[in-house]
């Protein structure tokens, strides 16, 4: 009789255990669903944070680019205006440069400057535009070439550089009045790899 009573109690306890296990399984399923929703929400939150950070970086880069281009706009505007002036003055500048190359070779610095002033006066009278601050040396030769000439023995003064321009750019044979022999040394050094022949 006691065994039967205990078996009944065991069966009741087993039923309660099964019921509790079923409830636990249901709650675990609900918990898993809620955990999945939480994980999805946290992933979405992290994605949004990453997107926000990427947007901040892009905005920062765009701001820096816009600020940088703002300064460039001023420079480009000035350069464009300068180019327009160069186009307007190009004919006159080329006319002065060709006159210099064609006619000023045999003369000293003072007479070359006088010729240049006379030409500018004639161009003003004829209304031919030219750059008022024209640097013929800068127009006809670059600094690297001048440095190379200096290494070859050409002095660095304006007259010598002008002579170097006339020697290398003019179509006529140049006349070198060279009492100190500097021009002769320079030409020998400059042309020694080109088979220069010298008659003393």
PDB file of C-alpha atoms in Angstrom:
ATOM      1  CA  UNK A   1       0.000   0.000   0.000  1.00  0.00           C
ATOM      2  CA  UNK A   2       2.877   2.376   0.884  1.00  0.00           C
ATOM      3  CA  UNK A   3       4.591   1.502  -2.403  1.00  0.00           C
ATOM      4  CA  UNK A   4       1.470   2.305  -4.336  1.00  0.00           C
ATOM      5  CA  UNK A   5       1.138   5.580  -2.440  1.00  0.00           C
ATOM      6  CA  UNK A   6       4.767   6.542  -3.185  1.00  0.00           C
ATOM      7  CA  UNK A   7       4.415   5.545  -6.834  1.00  0.00           C
ATOM      8  CA  UNK A   8       1.384   7.853  -7.045  1.00  0.00           C
ATOM      9  CA  UNK A   9       3.350  10.669  -5.506  1.00  0.00           C
ATOM     10  CA  UNK A  10       6.249   9.948  -7.864  1.00  0.00           C
ATOM     11  CA  UNK A  11       3.908  10.011 -10.833  1.00  0.00           C
ATOM     12  CA  UNK A  12       2.444  13.345  -9.665  1.00  0.00           C
ATOM     13  CA  UNK A  13       5.922  14.761  -9.101  1.00  0.00           C
ATOM     14  CA  UNK A  14       6.974  13.491 -12.530  1.00  0.00           C
ATOM     15  CA  UNK A  15       3.976  15.226 -14.100  1.00  0.00           C
ATOM     16  CA  UNK A  16       4.882  18.461 -12.301  1.00  0.00           C
ATOM     17  CA  UNK A  17       8.480  18.049 -13.434  1.00  0.00           C
ATOM     18  CA  UNK A  18       7.358  17.476 -17.032  1.00  0.00           C
ATOM     19  CA  UNK A  19       5.083  20.530 -16.836  1.00  0.00           C
ATOM     20  CA  UNK A  20       7.916  22.640 -15.368  1.00  0.00           C
ATOM     21  CA  UNK A  21      10.294  21.347 -18.051  1.00  0.00           C
ATOM     22  CA  UNK A  22       7.781  22.280 -20.753  1.00  0.00           C
ATOM     23  CA  UNK A  23       7.462  25.765 -19.268  1.00  0.00           C
ATOM     24  CA  UNK A  24      11.244  26.036 -19.067  1.00  0.00           C
ATOM     25  CA  UNK A  25      11.571  24.979 -22.712  1.00  0.00           C
ATOM     26  CA  UNK A  26       8.967  27.576 -23.725  1.00  0.00           C
ATOM     27  CA  UNK A  27      10.712  30.281 -21.711  1.00  0.00           C
ATOM     28  CA  UNK A  28      14.086  29.236 -23.164  1.00  0.00           C
ATOM     29  CA  UNK A  29      12.610  29.513 -26.676  1.00  0.00           C
ATOM     30  CA  UNK A  30      11.250  32.968 -25.830  1.00  0.00           C
ATOM     31  CA  UNK A  31      14.615  33.917 -24.341  1.00  0.00           C
ATOM     32  CA  UNK A  32      16.431  32.718 -27.472  1.00  0.00           C
ATOM     33  CA  UNK A  33      14.077  34.796 -29.642  1.00  0.00           C
ATOM     34  CA  UNK A  34      14.560  37.861 -27.454  1.00  0.00           C
ATOM     35  CA  UNK A  35      18.356  37.273 -27.432  1.00  0.00           C
ATOM     36  CA  UNK A  36      18.327  37.058 -31.248  1.00  0.00           C
ATOM     37  CA  UNK A  37      16.329  40.304 -31.403  1.00  0.00           C
ATOM     38  CA  UNK A  38      18.771  41.918 -28.950  1.00  0.00           C
ATOM     39  CA  UNK A  39      21.787  40.743 -30.964  1.00  0.00           C
ATOM     40  CA  UNK A  40      20.185  42.048 -34.174  1.00  0.00           C
ATOM     41  CA  UNK A  41      19.439  45.390 -32.510  1.00  0.00           C
ATOM     42  CA  UNK A  42      23.024  45.633 -31.170  1.00  0.00           C
ATOM     43  CA  UNK A  43      24.408  44.789 -34.628  1.00  0.00           C
ATOM     44  CA  UNK A  44      22.173  47.461 -36.188  1.00  0.00           C
ATOM     45  CA  UNK A  45      23.309  49.927 -33.526  1.00  0.00           C
ATOM     46  CA  UNK A  46      26.985  49.143 -34.239  1.00  0.00           C
ATOM     47  CA  UNK A  47      26.374  49.443 -37.994  1.00  0.00           C
ATOM     48  CA  UNK A  48      24.748  52.839 -37.418  1.00  0.00           C
ATOM     49  CA  UNK A  49      27.672  53.943 -35.243  1.00  0.00           C
ATOM     50  CA  UNK A  50      30.137  52.805 -37.916  1.00  0.00           C
ATOM     51  CA  UNK A  51      28.129  54.636 -40.605  1.00  0.00           C
ATOM     52  CA  UNK A  52      28.025  57.769 -38.451  1.00  0.00           C
ATOM     53  CA  UNK A  53      31.801  57.635 -37.940  1.00  0.00           C
ATOM     54  CA  UNK A  54      32.377  57.100 -41.665  1.00  0.00           C
ATOM     55  CA  UNK A  55      30.100  60.069 -42.404  1.00  0.00           C
ATOM     56  CA  UNK A  56      32.030  62.204 -39.891  1.00  0.00           C
ATOM     57  CA  UNK A  57      35.307  61.251 -41.571  1.00  0.00           C
ATOM     58  CA  UNK A  58      33.906  62.032 -45.015  1.00  0.00           C
ATOM     59  CA  UNK A  59      32.552  65.373 -43.783  1.00  0.00           C
ATOM     60  CA  UNK A  60      35.904  66.200 -42.216  1.00  0.00           C
ATOM     61  CA  UNK A  61      37.739  65.295 -45.437  1.00  0.00           C
ATOM     62  CA  UNK A  62      35.231  67.222 -47.540  1.00  0.00           C
ATOM     63  CA  UNK A  63      35.569  70.271 -45.276  1.00  0.00           C
ATOM     64  CA  UNK A  64      39.366  70.133 -45.508  1.00  0.00           C
ATOM     65  CA  UNK A  65      39.145  69.743 -49.302  1.00  0.00           C
ATOM     66  CA  UNK A  66      36.712  72.648 -49.635  1.00  0.00           C
ATOM     67  CA  UNK A  67      38.889  74.866 -47.442  1.00  0.00           C
ATOM     68  CA  UNK A  68      41.978  73.851 -49.434  1.00  0.00           C
ATOM     69  CA  UNK A  69      40.249  74.473 -52.737  1.00  0.00           C
ATOM     70  CA  UNK A  70      39.026  77.823 -51.436  1.00  0.00           C
ATOM     71  CA  UNK A  71      42.658  78.970 -51.281  1.00  0.00           C
ATOM     72  CA  UNK A  72      43.351  77.374 -54.662  1.00  0.00           C
ATOM     73  CA  UNK A  73      40.405  79.269 -56.149  1.00  0.00           C
ATOM     74  CA  UNK A  74      42.125  82.544 -55.323  1.00  0.00           C
ATOM     75  CA  UNK A  75      45.398  81.297 -56.803  1.00  0.00           C
ATOM     76  CA  UNK A  76      43.687  79.928 -59.912  1.00  0.00           C
ATOM     77  CA  UNK A  77      41.792  83.182 -60.374  1.00  0.00           C
ATOM     78  CA  UNK A  78      45.024  85.164 -60.122  1.00  0.00           C
ATOM     79  CA  UNK A  79      46.786  82.709 -62.462  1.00  0.00           C
ATOM     80  CA  UNK A  80      43.940  82.941 -64.965  1.00  0.00           C
ATOM     81  CA  UNK A  81      44.138  86.736 -64.907  1.00  0.00           C
ATOM     82  CA  UNK A  82      47.916  86.539 -65.313  1.00  0.00           C
ATOM     83  CA  UNK A  83      47.530  84.153 -68.273  1.00  0.00           C
ATOM     84  CA  UNK A  84      45.033  86.527 -69.877  1.00  0.00           C
ATOM     85  CA  UNK A  85      47.545  89.363 -69.529  1.00  0.00           C
ATOM     86  CA  UNK A  86      50.276  87.163 -70.990  1.00  0.00           C
ATOM     87  CA  UNK A  87      48.086  86.326 -73.985  1.00  0.00           C
ATOM     88  CA  UNK A  88      47.332  90.019 -74.547  1.00  0.00           C
ATOM     89  CA  UNK A  89      51.014  90.971 -74.230  1.00  0.00           C
ATOM     90  CA  UNK A  90      52.421  87.942 -76.071  1.00  0.00           C
ATOM     91  CA  UNK A  91      52.934  89.615 -79.456  1.00  0.00           C
ATOM     92  CA  UNK A  92      54.762  92.595 -77.957  1.00  0.00           C
ATOM     93  CA  UNK A  93      56.893  90.402 -75.682  1.00  0.00           C
ATOM     94  CA  UNK A  94      57.903  88.155 -78.574  1.00  0.00           C
ATOM     95  CA  UNK A  95      58.671  91.231 -80.693  1.00  0.00           C
ATOM     96  CA  UNK A  96      61.016  92.571 -77.990  1.00  0.00           C
ATOM     97  CA  UNK A  97      62.663  89.152 -77.564  1.00  0.00           C
ATOM     98  CA  UNK A  98      63.274  88.716 -81.284  1.00  0.00           C
ATOM     99  CA  UNK A  99      64.618  92.267 -81.560  1.00  0.00           C
ATOM    100  CA  UNK A 100      66.974  91.526 -78.689  1.00  0.00           C
ATOM    101  CA  UNK A 101      68.191  88.287 -80.299  1.00  0.00           C
ATOM    102  CA  UNK A 102      68.542  89.835 -83.746  1.00  0.00           C
ATOM    103  CA  UNK A 103      70.183  93.175 -83.057  1.00  0.00           C
ATOM    104  CA  UNK A 104      71.723  93.526 -79.605  1.00  0.00           C
ATOM    105  CA  UNK A 105      74.508  90.934 -79.848  1.00  0.00           C
ATOM    106  CA  UNK A 106      77.503  93.192 -80.605  1.00  0.00           C
ATOM    107  CA  UNK A 107      76.597  95.889 -78.060  1.00  0.00           C
ATOM    108  CA  UNK A 108      77.360  96.465 -74.402  1.00  0.00           C
ATOM    109  CA  UNK A 109      74.766  96.389 -71.593  1.00  0.00           C
ATOM    110  CA  UNK A 110      74.123 100.145 -71.657  1.00  0.00           C
ATOM    111  CA  UNK A 111      73.407 100.228 -75.386  1.00  0.00           C
ATOM    112  CA  UNK A 112      71.255  97.085 -75.168  1.00  0.00           C
ATOM    113  CA  UNK A 113      69.110  98.785 -72.501  1.00  0.00           C
ATOM    114  CA  UNK A 114      68.875 101.902 -74.667  1.00  0.00           C
ATOM    115  CA  UNK A 115      67.721  99.818 -77.648  1.00  0.00           C
ATOM    116  CA  UNK A 116      65.106  98.141 -75.471  1.00  0.00           C
ATOM    117  CA  UNK A 117      63.773 101.514 -74.273  1.00  0.00           C
ATOM    118  CA  UNK A 118      63.615 102.827 -77.854  1.00  0.00           C
ATOM    119  CA  UNK A 119      61.727  99.729 -78.999  1.00  0.00           C
ATOM    120  CA  UNK A 120      59.267 100.041 -76.113  1.00  0.00           C
ATOM    121  CA  UNK A 121      58.679 103.698 -77.012  1.00  0.00           C
ATOM    122  CA  UNK A 122      57.935 102.738 -80.636  1.00  0.00           C
ATOM    123  CA  UNK A 123      55.581  99.983 -79.459  1.00  0.00           C
ATOM    124  CA  UNK A 124      53.758 102.448 -77.192  1.00  0.00           C
ATOM    125  CA  UNK A 125      53.369 104.799 -80.148  1.00  0.00           C
ATOM    126  CA  UNK A 126      52.024 101.936 -82.275  1.00  0.00           C
ATOM    127  CA  UNK A 127      49.773 100.718 -79.395  1.00  0.00           C
ATOM    128  CA  UNK A 128      51.339  97.253 -79.353  1.00  0.00           C
ATOM    129  CA  UNK A 129      50.792  95.777 -75.877  1.00  0.00           C
ATOM    130  CA  UNK A 130      53.734  94.248 -73.992  1.00  0.00           C
ATOM    131  CA  UNK A 131      54.587  93.436 -70.374  1.00  0.00           C
ATOM    132  CA  UNK A 132      55.877  96.551 -68.653  1.00  0.00           C
ATOM    133  CA  UNK A 133      58.036  94.462 -66.308  1.00  0.00           C
ATOM    134  CA  UNK A 134      59.265  92.081 -69.019  1.00  0.00           C
ATOM    135  CA  UNK A 135      62.371  90.102 -68.043  1.00  0.00           C
ATOM    136  CA  UNK A 136      63.947  89.004 -71.332  1.00  0.00           C
ATOM    137  CA  UNK A 137      66.422  86.731 -69.590  1.00  0.00           C
ATOM    138  CA  UNK A 138      63.636  84.923 -67.699  1.00  0.00           C
ATOM    139  CA  UNK A 139      61.591  84.676 -70.894  1.00  0.00           C
ATOM    140  CA  UNK A 140      64.367  83.203 -73.056  1.00  0.00           C
ATOM    141  CA  UNK A 141      66.175  80.854 -70.644  1.00  0.00           C
ATOM    142  CA  UNK A 142      65.385  78.919 -67.465  1.00  0.00           C
ATOM    143  CA  UNK A 143      67.381  78.922 -64.232  1.00  0.00           C
ATOM    144  CA  UNK A 144      68.585  75.331 -64.664  1.00  0.00           C
ATOM    145  CA  UNK A 145      70.203  76.196 -67.995  1.00  0.00           C
ATOM    146  CA  UNK A 146      71.845  79.294 -66.489  1.00  0.00           C
ATOM    147  CA  UNK A 147      73.204  77.172 -63.631  1.00  0.00           C
ATOM    148  CA  UNK A 148      74.610  74.709 -66.155  1.00  0.00           C
ATOM    149  CA  UNK A 149      76.258  77.566 -68.078  1.00  0.00           C
ATOM    150  CA  UNK A 150      77.798  78.839 -64.827  1.00  0.00           C
ATOM    151  CA  UNK A 151      79.262  75.397 -64.179  1.00  0.00           C
ATOM    152  CA  UNK A 152      80.734  75.466 -67.688  1.00  0.00           C
ATOM    153  CA  UNK A 153      82.508  78.752 -66.921  1.00  0.00           C
ATOM    154  CA  UNK A 154      80.061  81.488 -67.961  1.00  0.00           C
ATOM    155  CA  UNK A 155      79.997  84.359 -65.422  1.00  0.00           C
ATOM    156  CA  UNK A 156      76.717  84.983 -63.600  1.00  0.00           C
ATOM    157  CA  UNK A 157      76.251  88.679 -64.448  1.00  0.00           C
ATOM    158  CA  UNK A 158      73.344  89.853 -66.636  1.00  0.00           C
ATOM    159  CA  UNK A 159      75.494  90.747 -69.634  1.00  0.00           C
ATOM    160  CA  UNK A 160      77.158  87.316 -69.698  1.00  0.00           C
ATOM    161  CA  UNK A 161      73.819  85.515 -69.390  1.00  0.00           C
ATOM    162  CA  UNK A 162      72.419  87.654 -72.212  1.00  0.00           C
ATOM    163  CA  UNK A 163      75.468  86.743 -74.282  1.00  0.00           C
ATOM    164  CA  UNK A 164      74.823  83.063 -73.513  1.00  0.00           C
ATOM    165  CA  UNK A 165      71.237  83.478 -74.718  1.00  0.00           C
ATOM    166  CA  UNK A 166      72.380  85.143 -77.935  1.00  0.00           C
ATOM    167  CA  UNK A 167      74.982  82.420 -78.554  1.00  0.00           C
ATOM    168  CA  UNK A 168      72.492  79.591 -78.047  1.00  0.00           C
ATOM    169  CA  UNK A 169      69.240  81.094 -79.402  1.00  0.00           C
ATOM    170  CA  UNK A 170      70.104  83.514 -82.201  1.00  0.00           C
ATOM    171  CA  UNK A 171      70.122  82.262 -85.793  1.00  0.00           C
ATOM    172  CA  UNK A 172      73.172  84.361 -86.751  1.00  0.00           C
ATOM    173  CA  UNK A 173      76.726  83.587 -85.762  1.00  0.00           C
ATOM    174  CA  UNK A 174      77.344  85.557 -82.562  1.00  0.00           C
ATOM    175  CA  UNK A 175      80.103  88.113 -82.189  1.00  0.00           C
ATOM    176  CA  UNK A 176      81.866  87.768 -78.838  1.00  0.00           C
ATOM    177  CA  UNK A 177      83.938  90.721 -77.668  1.00  0.00           C
ATOM    178  CA  UNK A 178      85.804  88.763 -75.021  1.00  0.00           C
ATOM    179  CA  UNK A 179      88.914  90.514 -73.648  1.00  0.00           C
ATOM    180  CA  UNK A 180      89.075  88.300 -70.546  1.00  0.00           C
ATOM    181  CA  UNK A 181      88.555  85.043 -72.442  1.00  0.00           C
ATOM    182  CA  UNK A 182      85.591  83.934 -70.310  1.00  0.00           C
ATOM    183  CA  UNK A 183      83.306  83.438 -73.290  1.00  0.00           C
ATOM    184  CA  UNK A 184      85.937  81.384 -75.091  1.00  0.00           C
ATOM    185  CA  UNK A 185      86.382  79.122 -72.040  1.00  0.00           C
ATOM    186  CA  UNK A 186      82.607  78.717 -71.712  1.00  0.00           C
ATOM    187  CA  UNK A 187      82.088  77.788 -75.374  1.00  0.00           C
ATOM    188  CA  UNK A 188      84.942  75.270 -75.259  1.00  0.00           C
ATOM    189  CA  UNK A 189      83.473  73.617 -72.134  1.00  0.00           C
ATOM    190  CA  UNK A 190      79.943  73.735 -73.515  1.00  0.00           C
ATOM    191  CA  UNK A 191      80.788  72.190 -76.878  1.00  0.00           C
ATOM    192  CA  UNK A 192      83.671  69.860 -75.995  1.00  0.00           C
ATOM    193  CA  UNK A 193      81.386  66.783 -76.265  1.00  0.00           C
ATOM    194  CA  UNK A 194      80.093  67.936 -79.668  1.00  0.00           C
ATOM    195  CA  UNK A 195      83.438  67.752 -81.490  1.00  0.00           C
ATOM    196  CA  UNK A 196      84.227  71.470 -81.364  1.00  0.00           C
ATOM    197  CA  UNK A 197      87.272  72.374 -83.440  1.00  0.00           C
ATOM    198  CA  UNK A 198      89.262  75.445 -82.383  1.00  0.00           C
ATOM    199  CA  UNK A 199      91.621  77.355 -84.652  1.00  0.00           C
ATOM    200  CA  UNK A 200      93.959  79.373 -82.450  1.00  0.00           C
TER     201      UNK A 200
END
